[in-house]
Coordinates of C-alpha atoms and ligand atoms in Angstrom, one line a residue:
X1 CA 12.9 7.6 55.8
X2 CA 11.2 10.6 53.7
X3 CA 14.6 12.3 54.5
X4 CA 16.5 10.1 52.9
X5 CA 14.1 9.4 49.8
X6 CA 14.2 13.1 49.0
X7 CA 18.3 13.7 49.8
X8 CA 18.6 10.8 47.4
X9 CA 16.3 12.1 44.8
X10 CA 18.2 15.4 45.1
X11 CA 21.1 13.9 44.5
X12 CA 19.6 12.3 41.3
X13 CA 18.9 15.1 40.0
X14 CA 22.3 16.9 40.7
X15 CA 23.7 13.9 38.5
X16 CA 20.9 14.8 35.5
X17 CA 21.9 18.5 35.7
X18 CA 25.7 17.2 35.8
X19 CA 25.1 14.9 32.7
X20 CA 22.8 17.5 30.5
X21 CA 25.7 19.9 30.9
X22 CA 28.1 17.4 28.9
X23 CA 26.1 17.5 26.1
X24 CA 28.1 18.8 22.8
X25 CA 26.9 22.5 22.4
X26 CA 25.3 23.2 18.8
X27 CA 28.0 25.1 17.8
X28 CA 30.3 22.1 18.6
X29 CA 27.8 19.8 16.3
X30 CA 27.3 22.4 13.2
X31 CA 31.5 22.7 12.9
X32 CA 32.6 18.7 12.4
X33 CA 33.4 17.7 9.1
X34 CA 30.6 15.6 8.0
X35 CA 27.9 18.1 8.8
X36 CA 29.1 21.0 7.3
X37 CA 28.5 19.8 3.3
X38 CA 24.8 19.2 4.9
X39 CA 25.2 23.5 5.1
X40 CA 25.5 24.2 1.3
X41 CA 22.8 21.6 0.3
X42 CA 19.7 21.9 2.7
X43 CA 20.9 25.3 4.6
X44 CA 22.1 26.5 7.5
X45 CA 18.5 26.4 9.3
X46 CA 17.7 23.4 8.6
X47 CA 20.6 21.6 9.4
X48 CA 20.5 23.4 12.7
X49 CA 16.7 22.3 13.3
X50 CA 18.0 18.7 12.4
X51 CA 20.9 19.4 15.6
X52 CA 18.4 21.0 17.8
X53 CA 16.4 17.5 17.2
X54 CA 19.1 15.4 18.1
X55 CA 20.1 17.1 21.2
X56 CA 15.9 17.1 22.6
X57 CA 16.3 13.3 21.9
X58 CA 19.4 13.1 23.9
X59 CA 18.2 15.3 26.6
X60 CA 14.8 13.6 27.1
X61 CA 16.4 9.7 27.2
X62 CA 18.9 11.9 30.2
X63 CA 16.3 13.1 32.2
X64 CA 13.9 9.8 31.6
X65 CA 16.8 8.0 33.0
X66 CA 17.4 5.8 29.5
X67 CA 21.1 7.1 29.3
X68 CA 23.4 7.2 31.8
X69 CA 26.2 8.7 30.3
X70 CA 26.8 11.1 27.7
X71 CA 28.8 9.4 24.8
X72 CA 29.7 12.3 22.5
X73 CA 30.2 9.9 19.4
X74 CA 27.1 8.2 19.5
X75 CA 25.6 12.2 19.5
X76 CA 27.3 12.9 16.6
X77 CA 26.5 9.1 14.8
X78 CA 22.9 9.9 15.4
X79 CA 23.2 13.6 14.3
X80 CA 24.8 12.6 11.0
X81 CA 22.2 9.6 10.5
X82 CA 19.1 12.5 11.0
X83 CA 21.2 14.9 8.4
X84 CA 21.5 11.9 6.0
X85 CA 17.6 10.8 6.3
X86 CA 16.2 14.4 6.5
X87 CA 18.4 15.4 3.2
X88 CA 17.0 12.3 1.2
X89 CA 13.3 11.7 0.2
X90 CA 12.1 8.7 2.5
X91 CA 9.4 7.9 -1.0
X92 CA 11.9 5.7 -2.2
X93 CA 11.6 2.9 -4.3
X94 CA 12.3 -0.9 -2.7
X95 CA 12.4 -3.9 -3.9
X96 CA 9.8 -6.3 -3.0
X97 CA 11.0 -9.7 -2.1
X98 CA 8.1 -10.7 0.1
X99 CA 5.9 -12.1 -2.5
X100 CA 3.0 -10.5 -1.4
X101 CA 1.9 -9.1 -5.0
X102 CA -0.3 -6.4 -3.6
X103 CA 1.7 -5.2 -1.3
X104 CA -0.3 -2.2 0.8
X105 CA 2.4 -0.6 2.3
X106 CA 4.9 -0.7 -0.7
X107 CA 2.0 1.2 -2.6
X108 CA 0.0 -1.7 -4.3
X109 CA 0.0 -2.3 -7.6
X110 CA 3.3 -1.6 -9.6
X111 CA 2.2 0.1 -13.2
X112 CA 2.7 -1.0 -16.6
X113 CA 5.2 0.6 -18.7
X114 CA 2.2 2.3 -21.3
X115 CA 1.0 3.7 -17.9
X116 CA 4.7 5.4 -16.6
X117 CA 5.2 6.3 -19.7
X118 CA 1.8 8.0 -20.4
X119 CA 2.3 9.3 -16.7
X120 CA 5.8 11.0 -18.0
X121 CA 4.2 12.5 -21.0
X122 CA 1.4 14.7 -19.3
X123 CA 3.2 15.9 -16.3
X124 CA 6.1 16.9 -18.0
X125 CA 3.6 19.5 -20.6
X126 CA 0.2 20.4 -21.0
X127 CA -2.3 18.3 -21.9
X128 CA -6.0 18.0 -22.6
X129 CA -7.0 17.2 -19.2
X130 CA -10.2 19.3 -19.3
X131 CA -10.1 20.9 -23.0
X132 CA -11.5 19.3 -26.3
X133 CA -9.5 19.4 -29.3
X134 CA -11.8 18.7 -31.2
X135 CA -14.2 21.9 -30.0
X136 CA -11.6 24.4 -29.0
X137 CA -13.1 25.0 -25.6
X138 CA -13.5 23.6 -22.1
X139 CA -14.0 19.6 -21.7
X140 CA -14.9 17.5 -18.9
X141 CA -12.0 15.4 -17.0
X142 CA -13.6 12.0 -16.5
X143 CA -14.7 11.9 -20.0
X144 CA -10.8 10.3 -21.1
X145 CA -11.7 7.3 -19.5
X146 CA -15.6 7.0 -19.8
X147 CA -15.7 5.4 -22.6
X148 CA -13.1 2.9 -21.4
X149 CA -15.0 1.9 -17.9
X150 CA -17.9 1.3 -20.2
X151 CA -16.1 -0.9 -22.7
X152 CA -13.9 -3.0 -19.9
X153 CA -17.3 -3.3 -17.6
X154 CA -20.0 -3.1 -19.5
X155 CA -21.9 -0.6 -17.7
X156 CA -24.0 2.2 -18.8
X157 CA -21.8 5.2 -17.3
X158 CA -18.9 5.9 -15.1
X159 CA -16.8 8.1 -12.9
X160 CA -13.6 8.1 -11.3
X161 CA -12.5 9.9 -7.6
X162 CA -9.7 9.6 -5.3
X163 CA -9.8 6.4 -4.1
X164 CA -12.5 3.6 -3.6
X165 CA -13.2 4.8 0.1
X166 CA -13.9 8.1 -1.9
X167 CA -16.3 7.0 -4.4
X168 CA -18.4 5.0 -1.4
X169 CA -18.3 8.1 0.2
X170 CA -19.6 10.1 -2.7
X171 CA -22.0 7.2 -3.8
X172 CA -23.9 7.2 -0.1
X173 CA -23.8 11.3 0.0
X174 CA -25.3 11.7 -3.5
X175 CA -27.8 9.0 -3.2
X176 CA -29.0 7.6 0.2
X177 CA -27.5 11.3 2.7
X178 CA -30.1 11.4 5.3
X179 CA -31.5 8.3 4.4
X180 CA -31.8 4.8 5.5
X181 CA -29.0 2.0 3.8
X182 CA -29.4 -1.6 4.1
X183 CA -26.3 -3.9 5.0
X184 CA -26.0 -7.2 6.2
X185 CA -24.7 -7.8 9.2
X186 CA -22.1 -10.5 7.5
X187 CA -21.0 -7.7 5.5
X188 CA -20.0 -5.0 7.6
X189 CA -16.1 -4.8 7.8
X190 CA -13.5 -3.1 8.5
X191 CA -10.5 -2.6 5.8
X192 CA -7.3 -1.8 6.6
X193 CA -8.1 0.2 9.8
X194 CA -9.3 3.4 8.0
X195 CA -12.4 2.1 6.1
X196 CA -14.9 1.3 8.4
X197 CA -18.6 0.8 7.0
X198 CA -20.8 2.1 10.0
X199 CA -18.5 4.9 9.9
X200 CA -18.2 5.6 6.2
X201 CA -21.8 5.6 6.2
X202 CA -22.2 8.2 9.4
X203 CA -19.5 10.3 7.9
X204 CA -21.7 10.5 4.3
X205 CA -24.6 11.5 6.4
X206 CA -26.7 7.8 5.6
X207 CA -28.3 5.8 8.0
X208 CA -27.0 2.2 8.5
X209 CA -30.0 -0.4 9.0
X210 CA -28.4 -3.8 9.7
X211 CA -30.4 -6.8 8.6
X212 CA -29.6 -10.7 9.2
X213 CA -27.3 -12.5 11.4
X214 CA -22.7 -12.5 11.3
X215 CA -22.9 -15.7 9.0
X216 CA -26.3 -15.6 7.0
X217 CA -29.1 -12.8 5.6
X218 CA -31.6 -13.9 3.3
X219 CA -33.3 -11.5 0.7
X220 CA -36.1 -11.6 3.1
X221 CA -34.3 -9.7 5.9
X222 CA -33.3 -7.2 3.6
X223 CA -37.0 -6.5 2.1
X224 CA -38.6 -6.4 5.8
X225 CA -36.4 -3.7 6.8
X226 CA -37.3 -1.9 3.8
X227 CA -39.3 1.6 4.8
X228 CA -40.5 4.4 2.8
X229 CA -36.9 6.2 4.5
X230 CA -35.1 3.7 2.8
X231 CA -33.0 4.9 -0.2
X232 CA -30.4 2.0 -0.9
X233 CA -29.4 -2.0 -0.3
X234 CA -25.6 -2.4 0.0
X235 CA -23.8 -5.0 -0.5
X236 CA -20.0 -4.9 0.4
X237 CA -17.1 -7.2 -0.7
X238 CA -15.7 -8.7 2.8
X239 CA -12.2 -8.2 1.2
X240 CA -9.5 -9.2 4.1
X241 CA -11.7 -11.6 5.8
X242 CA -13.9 -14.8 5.0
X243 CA -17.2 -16.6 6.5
X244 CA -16.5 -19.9 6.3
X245 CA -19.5 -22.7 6.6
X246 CA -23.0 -22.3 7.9
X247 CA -23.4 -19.4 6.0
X248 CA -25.6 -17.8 3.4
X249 CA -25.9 -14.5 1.6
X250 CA -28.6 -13.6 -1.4
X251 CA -27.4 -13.4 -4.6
X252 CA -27.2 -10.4 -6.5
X253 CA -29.8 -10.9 -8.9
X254 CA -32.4 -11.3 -6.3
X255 CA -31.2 -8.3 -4.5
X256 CA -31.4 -6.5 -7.6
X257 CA -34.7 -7.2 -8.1
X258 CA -35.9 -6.6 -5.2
X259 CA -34.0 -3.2 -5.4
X260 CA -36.1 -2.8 -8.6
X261 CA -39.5 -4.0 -6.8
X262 CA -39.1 -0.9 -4.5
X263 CA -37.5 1.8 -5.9
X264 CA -34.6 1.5 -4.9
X265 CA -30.8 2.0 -6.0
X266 CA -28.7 -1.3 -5.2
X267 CA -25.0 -0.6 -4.9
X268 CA -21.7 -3.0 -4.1
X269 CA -18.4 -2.0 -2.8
X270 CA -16.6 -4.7 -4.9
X271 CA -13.3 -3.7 -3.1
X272 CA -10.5 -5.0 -5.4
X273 CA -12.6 -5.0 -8.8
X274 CA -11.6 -7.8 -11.2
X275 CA -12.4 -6.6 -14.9
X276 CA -11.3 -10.4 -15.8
X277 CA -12.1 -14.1 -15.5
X278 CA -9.2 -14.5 -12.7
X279 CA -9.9 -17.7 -12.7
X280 CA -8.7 -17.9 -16.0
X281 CA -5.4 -15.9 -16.2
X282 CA -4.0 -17.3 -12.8
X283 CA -6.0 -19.8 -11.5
X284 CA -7.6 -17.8 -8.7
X285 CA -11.7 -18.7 -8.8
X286 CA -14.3 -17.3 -7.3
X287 CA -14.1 -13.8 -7.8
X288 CA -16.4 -12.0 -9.8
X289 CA -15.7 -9.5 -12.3
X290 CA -17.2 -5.9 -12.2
X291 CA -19.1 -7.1 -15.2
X292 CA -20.5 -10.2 -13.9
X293 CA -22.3 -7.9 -11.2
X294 CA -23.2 -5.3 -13.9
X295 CA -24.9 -8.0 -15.7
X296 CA -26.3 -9.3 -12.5
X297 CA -28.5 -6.4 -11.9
X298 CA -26.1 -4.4 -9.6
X299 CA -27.2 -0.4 -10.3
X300 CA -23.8 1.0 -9.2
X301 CA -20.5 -0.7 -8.3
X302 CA -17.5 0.8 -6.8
X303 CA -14.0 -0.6 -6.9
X304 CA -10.3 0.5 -6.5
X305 CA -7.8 1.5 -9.4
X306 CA -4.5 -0.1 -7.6
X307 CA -5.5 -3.6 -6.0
X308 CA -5.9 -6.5 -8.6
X309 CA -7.0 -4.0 -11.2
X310 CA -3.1 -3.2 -11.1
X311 CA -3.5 0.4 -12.1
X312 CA -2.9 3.4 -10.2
X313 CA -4.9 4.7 -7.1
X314 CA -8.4 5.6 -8.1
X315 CA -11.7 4.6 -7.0
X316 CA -14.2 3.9 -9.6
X317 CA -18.0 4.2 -9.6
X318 CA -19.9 2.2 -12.8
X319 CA -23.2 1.6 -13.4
X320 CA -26.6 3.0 -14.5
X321 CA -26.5 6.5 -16.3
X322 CA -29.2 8.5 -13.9
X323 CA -27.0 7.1 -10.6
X324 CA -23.5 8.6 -12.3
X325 CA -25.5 11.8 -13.9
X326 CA -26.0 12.1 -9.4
X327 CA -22.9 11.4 -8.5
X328 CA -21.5 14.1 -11.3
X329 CA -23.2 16.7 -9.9
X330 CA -22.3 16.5 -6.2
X331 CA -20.1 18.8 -4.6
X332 CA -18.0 15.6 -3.3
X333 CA -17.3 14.8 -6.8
X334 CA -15.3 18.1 -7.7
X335 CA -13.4 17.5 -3.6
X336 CA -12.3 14.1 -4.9
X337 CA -11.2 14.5 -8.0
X338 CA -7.8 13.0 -9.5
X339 CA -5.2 14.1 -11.1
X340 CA -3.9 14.2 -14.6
X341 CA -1.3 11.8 -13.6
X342 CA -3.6 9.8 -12.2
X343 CA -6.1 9.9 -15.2
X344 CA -3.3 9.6 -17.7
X345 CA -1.7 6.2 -15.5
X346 CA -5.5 4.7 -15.4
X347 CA -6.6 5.7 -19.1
X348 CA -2.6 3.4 -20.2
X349 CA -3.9 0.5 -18.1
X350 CA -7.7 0.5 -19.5
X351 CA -6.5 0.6 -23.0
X352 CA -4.3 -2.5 -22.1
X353 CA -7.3 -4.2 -21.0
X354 CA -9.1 -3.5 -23.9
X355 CA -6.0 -4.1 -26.3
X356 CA -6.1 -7.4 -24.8
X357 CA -2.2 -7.0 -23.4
X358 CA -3.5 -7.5 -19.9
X359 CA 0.1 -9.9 -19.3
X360 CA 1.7 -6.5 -19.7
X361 CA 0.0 -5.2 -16.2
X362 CA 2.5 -6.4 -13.1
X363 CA 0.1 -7.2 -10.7
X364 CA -1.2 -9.8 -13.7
X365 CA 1.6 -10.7 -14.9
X366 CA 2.9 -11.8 -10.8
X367 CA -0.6 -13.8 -10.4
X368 CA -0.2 -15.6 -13.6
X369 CA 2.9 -16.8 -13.4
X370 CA 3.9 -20.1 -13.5
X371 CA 5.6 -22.2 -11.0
X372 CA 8.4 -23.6 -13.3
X373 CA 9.4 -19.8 -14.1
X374 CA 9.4 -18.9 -10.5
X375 CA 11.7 -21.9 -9.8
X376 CA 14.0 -20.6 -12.6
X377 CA 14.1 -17.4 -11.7
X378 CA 15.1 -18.9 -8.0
X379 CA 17.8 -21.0 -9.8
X380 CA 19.4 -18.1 -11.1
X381 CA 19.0 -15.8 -8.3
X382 CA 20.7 -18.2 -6.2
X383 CA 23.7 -18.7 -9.1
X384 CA 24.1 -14.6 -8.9
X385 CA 24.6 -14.5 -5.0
X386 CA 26.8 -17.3 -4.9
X387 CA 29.0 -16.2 -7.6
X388 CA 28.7 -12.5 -5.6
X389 CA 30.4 -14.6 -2.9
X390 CA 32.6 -16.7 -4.9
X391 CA 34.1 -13.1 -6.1
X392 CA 34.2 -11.7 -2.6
X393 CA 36.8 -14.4 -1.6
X394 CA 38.6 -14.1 -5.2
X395 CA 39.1 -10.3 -4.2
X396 CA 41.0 -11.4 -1.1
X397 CA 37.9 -11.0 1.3
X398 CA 37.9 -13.7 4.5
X399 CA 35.3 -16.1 3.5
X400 CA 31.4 -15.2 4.9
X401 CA 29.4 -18.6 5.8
X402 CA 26.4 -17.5 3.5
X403 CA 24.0 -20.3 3.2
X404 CA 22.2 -19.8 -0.2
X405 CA 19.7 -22.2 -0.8
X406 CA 16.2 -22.5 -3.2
X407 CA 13.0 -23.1 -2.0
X408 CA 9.4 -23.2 -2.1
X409 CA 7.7 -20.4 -0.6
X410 CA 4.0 -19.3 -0.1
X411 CA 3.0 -16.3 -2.2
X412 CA 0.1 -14.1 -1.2
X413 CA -2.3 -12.0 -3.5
X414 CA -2.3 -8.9 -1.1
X415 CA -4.4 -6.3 -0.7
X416 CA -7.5 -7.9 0.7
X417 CA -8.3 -10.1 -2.2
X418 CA -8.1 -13.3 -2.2
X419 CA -6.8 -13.7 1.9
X420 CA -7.1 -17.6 2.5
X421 CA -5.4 -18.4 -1.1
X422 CA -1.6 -19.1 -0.8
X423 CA 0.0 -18.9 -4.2
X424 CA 2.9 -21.7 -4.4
X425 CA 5.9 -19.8 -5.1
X426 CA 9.6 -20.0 -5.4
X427 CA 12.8 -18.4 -3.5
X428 CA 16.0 -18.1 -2.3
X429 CA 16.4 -18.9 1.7
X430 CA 20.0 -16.7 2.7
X431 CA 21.6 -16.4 6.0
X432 CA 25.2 -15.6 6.8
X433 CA 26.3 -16.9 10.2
X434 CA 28.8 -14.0 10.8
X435 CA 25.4 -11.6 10.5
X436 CA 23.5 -13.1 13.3
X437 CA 20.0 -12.9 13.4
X438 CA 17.7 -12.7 10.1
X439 CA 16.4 -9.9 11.9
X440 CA 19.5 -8.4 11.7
X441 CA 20.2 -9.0 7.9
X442 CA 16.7 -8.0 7.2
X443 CA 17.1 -4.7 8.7
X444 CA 20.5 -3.9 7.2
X445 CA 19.6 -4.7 3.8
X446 CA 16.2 -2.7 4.5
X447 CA 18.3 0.4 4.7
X448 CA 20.7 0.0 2.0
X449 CA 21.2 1.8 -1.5
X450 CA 18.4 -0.4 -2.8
X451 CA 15.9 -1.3 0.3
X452 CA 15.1 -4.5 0.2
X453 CA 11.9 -6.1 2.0
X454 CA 12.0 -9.9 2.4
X455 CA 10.2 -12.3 4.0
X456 CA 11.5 -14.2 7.0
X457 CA 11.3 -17.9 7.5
X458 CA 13.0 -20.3 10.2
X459 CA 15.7 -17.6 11.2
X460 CA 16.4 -16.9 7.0
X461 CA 15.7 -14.0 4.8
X462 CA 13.5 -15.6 2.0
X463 CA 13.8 -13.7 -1.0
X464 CA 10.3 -14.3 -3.1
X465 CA 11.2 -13.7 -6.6
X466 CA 7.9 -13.3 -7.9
X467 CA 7.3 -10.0 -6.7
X468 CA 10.6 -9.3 -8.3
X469 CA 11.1 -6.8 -10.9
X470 CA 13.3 -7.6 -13.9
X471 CA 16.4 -5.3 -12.7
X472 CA 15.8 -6.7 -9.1
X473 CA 18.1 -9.3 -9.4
X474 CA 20.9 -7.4 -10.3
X475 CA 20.1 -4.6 -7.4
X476 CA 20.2 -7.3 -4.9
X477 CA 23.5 -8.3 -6.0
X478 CA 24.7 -4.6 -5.8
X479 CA 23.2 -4.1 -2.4
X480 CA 25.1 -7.3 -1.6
X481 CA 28.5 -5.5 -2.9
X482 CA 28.0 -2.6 -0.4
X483 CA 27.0 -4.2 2.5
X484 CA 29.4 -7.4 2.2
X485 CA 31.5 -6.3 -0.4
X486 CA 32.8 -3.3 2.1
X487 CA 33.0 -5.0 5.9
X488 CA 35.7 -7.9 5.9
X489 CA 34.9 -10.6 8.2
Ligands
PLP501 C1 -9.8 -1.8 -0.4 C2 -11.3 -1.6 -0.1 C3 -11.8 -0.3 0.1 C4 -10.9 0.9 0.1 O1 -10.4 1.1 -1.2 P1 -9.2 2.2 -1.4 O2 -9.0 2.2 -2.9 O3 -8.1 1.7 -0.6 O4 -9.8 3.5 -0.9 C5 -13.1 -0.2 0.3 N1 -13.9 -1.3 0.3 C6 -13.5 -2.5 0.1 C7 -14.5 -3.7 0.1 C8 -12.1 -2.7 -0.1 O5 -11.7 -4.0 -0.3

């Protein structure tokens, strides 16, 4: 029985040896038409690390037993489709049609025009990123947009770093590093994975006391946990989650008082960071604004620059002057700096704030639109892809059974704000019977000249169109053209 176990395992492996010995040799791969342009435009090296790739993926599926057979063609299809995605930047930009506004992975908030514009200008020269004009000498980076955090918020002072994760680090190393932190227990989450608050606060070198229970804390559990080692009360924004029912947290004047009672600072991760009445602008209540907690006694809030903000990736830190003069001074300050980029993209979308042009700022501008317009806007995306089809047959192409079709669709804010609200949206349901699967359509038109993501509902792509841009329309219809415009039947 062992006998024949091992004869037929050595046989096995005769048929692996056999199999890895048909595989096309390098040289073979690096002379075929299609690969050699690849030569003059990324080198000779690369291309032939690219090969070598290809050839350790086809060799491992052999010897795990996922091939069977060596199919020289599909070799040199995946080859080619390596050369093709290694020679392109996979940064690219996409078209959002899945109505998420925020969108985390397709990098948040999209920027005004002042803000890619102003973003254009100071990369492309030098700029006044840390010299005054004005003096002829050395200035100070976060002084361009000082002023503006103050106006927008309110607040005595401010400073910018990174990202929001950043400026919570910096906030709990500068001010409460080897010292206790209050939290409630109802308020210790988890964001996106990364952002964890009992680690954030190890990592900064703070001591996490947790006070309360999961769905209630009183302002009393907070001030009998309160030593002579304590250093700060924290409140954090629970962002991508919500307690719902018999629950109860203290509000933020009482906290800030009782902050001020002992000494101590009172911070609040506000997560998204409103600067405006949402409620207002797109109907979306509940959520205050950076100022409201200002004026509510909060001694230092933190926020991010890309969720409903809609500016670029920053994290702010505003509040009273002696916290920000600390937060200046730490080393962590200078390690998380931004950019001039950065700065120059967040300084365009503050001055819109305080211009009052805030329906010029995407993000805005998607939350506050109204219904009727979206259903418009899916009225004539519909007309463009029908007429795309209607022209397809005119051309002489066999007819596709594309069902194109407008309807309502649930719109989300995104990026951890607001998570229970559904914004009522508009669309366009499409499926083509010839294509199969949504699946399938969804991953073709993923990885076309312009990358479309789209929602998927009842076995249809759903294209949201309030997520759209204004050219969007017209690069769906052109993504259309090359992939149906191309394949006959
Ligand atoms: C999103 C969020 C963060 C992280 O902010 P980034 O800008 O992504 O670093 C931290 N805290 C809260 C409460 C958040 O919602």
């Amino acid at each position: 029985m062992q006998n024949i176990q091992n004869m037929q395992k050595d046989e096995t492996a005769e048929k692996k040896r056999e199999l890895l010995r048909e595989l096309p040799s390098m040289d073979k791969l690096l002379a075929l038409d299609a690969v050699t342009p690849f030569e003059s435009r990324i080198g000779r090296e690369a291309v032939k690390s690219i090969l070598t790739e290809t050839l350790d993926e086809e060799r491992q599926a052999l010897l795990a037993g996922k091939t069977r057979e060596v199919n020289r063609l599909r070799i040199e299809r995946r080859a080619l489709e390596l050369l093709r995605e290694r020679a392109a930047s996979s940064l690219k930009r996409v078209i959002n049609a899945t109505g998420v506004v925020i969108h985390t992975n397709l990098g948040r908030s999209i920027l005004a025009d002042a803000a890619t514009n102003a973003v254009r200008e100071i990369a492309s020269g030098y700029g006044t990123l840390e010299y005054s004009l004005k003096e002829g000498e050395r200035g100070h980076r976060n002084a361009h947009v000082e002023w503006l955090l103050r106006q927008t918020t309110g607040a005595e002072a401010g400073i910018v770093v990174n990202n929001n994760a950043g400026a919570v680090v910096l906030a709990l190393a500068a001010l409460a590093k080897g010292r206790e932190v209050i939290v409630s227990r109802g308020e210790l989450v988890e964001i996106g994975g990364s952002f964890r608050i009992p680690e954030i606060m190890a990592f900064s070198g703070a001591e996490l006391v947790e006070v309360g229970t999961t769905n209630r804390t009183r302002a009393s559990d907070y001030e009998r946990a309160i030593t002579d080692q304590t250093a700060m009360l924290l409140k954090v924004h629970p962002s991508n989650y919500r307690i719902e029912g018999f629950c109860e947290q203290p509000g933020r004047e009482e906290l800030a008082e009782l902050a001020r009672r002992h000494g101590l600072v009172f911070m609040e991760d506000l997560g998204s960071g409103t600067l405006i009445d949402l409620a207002e602008l797109a109907g979306l209540p509940g959520e205050p604004s950076v100022g409201d907690c200002i004026r509510k006694g909060v001694g230092l809030v933190t926020f991010s620059g890309d969720k409903l903000l809609g500016g670029p990736q920053i994290g702010c830190l505003v509040g009273q002057a002696d916290l920000i003069e600390k937060l200046r001074k730490n080393p962590f300050a200078r390690a998380l700096r931004v950019d001039k980029m950065t700065l120059a993209a967040f300084d365009a979308t503050l001055r819109l704030y305080l211009e009052n042009r805030t329906r010029e700022i995407p993000t805005l501008a998607m939350l506050a639109k109204e219904t009727s317009a979206l259903r418009s806007e899916a009225v004539a995306l519909a007309r463009r892809l029908r007429n795309f089809f209607a022209q397809r047959e005119k051309n002489g192409k066999s007819a596709l059974s594309a069902r194109i079709v407008v309807v309502k669709t649930r719109d989300a804010v995104g990026g951890g704000a607001f998570p229970q609200t559904e914004l009522p949206g508009w669309g366009v349901a499409f499926s083509i019977a010839q294509y199969g699967s949504a699946a399938r359509l969804t991953r073709i038109l993923r990885n076309g000249r312009y990358p479309v993501v789209t929602g998927i509902e009842a076995d249809a792509l759903v294209f949201h169109v309030r997520t759209l841009t204004p050219q969007d329309p017209k690069h769906i219809c052109d993504a259309f053209a090359d992939i149906f415009g191309l394949l006959d039947g």
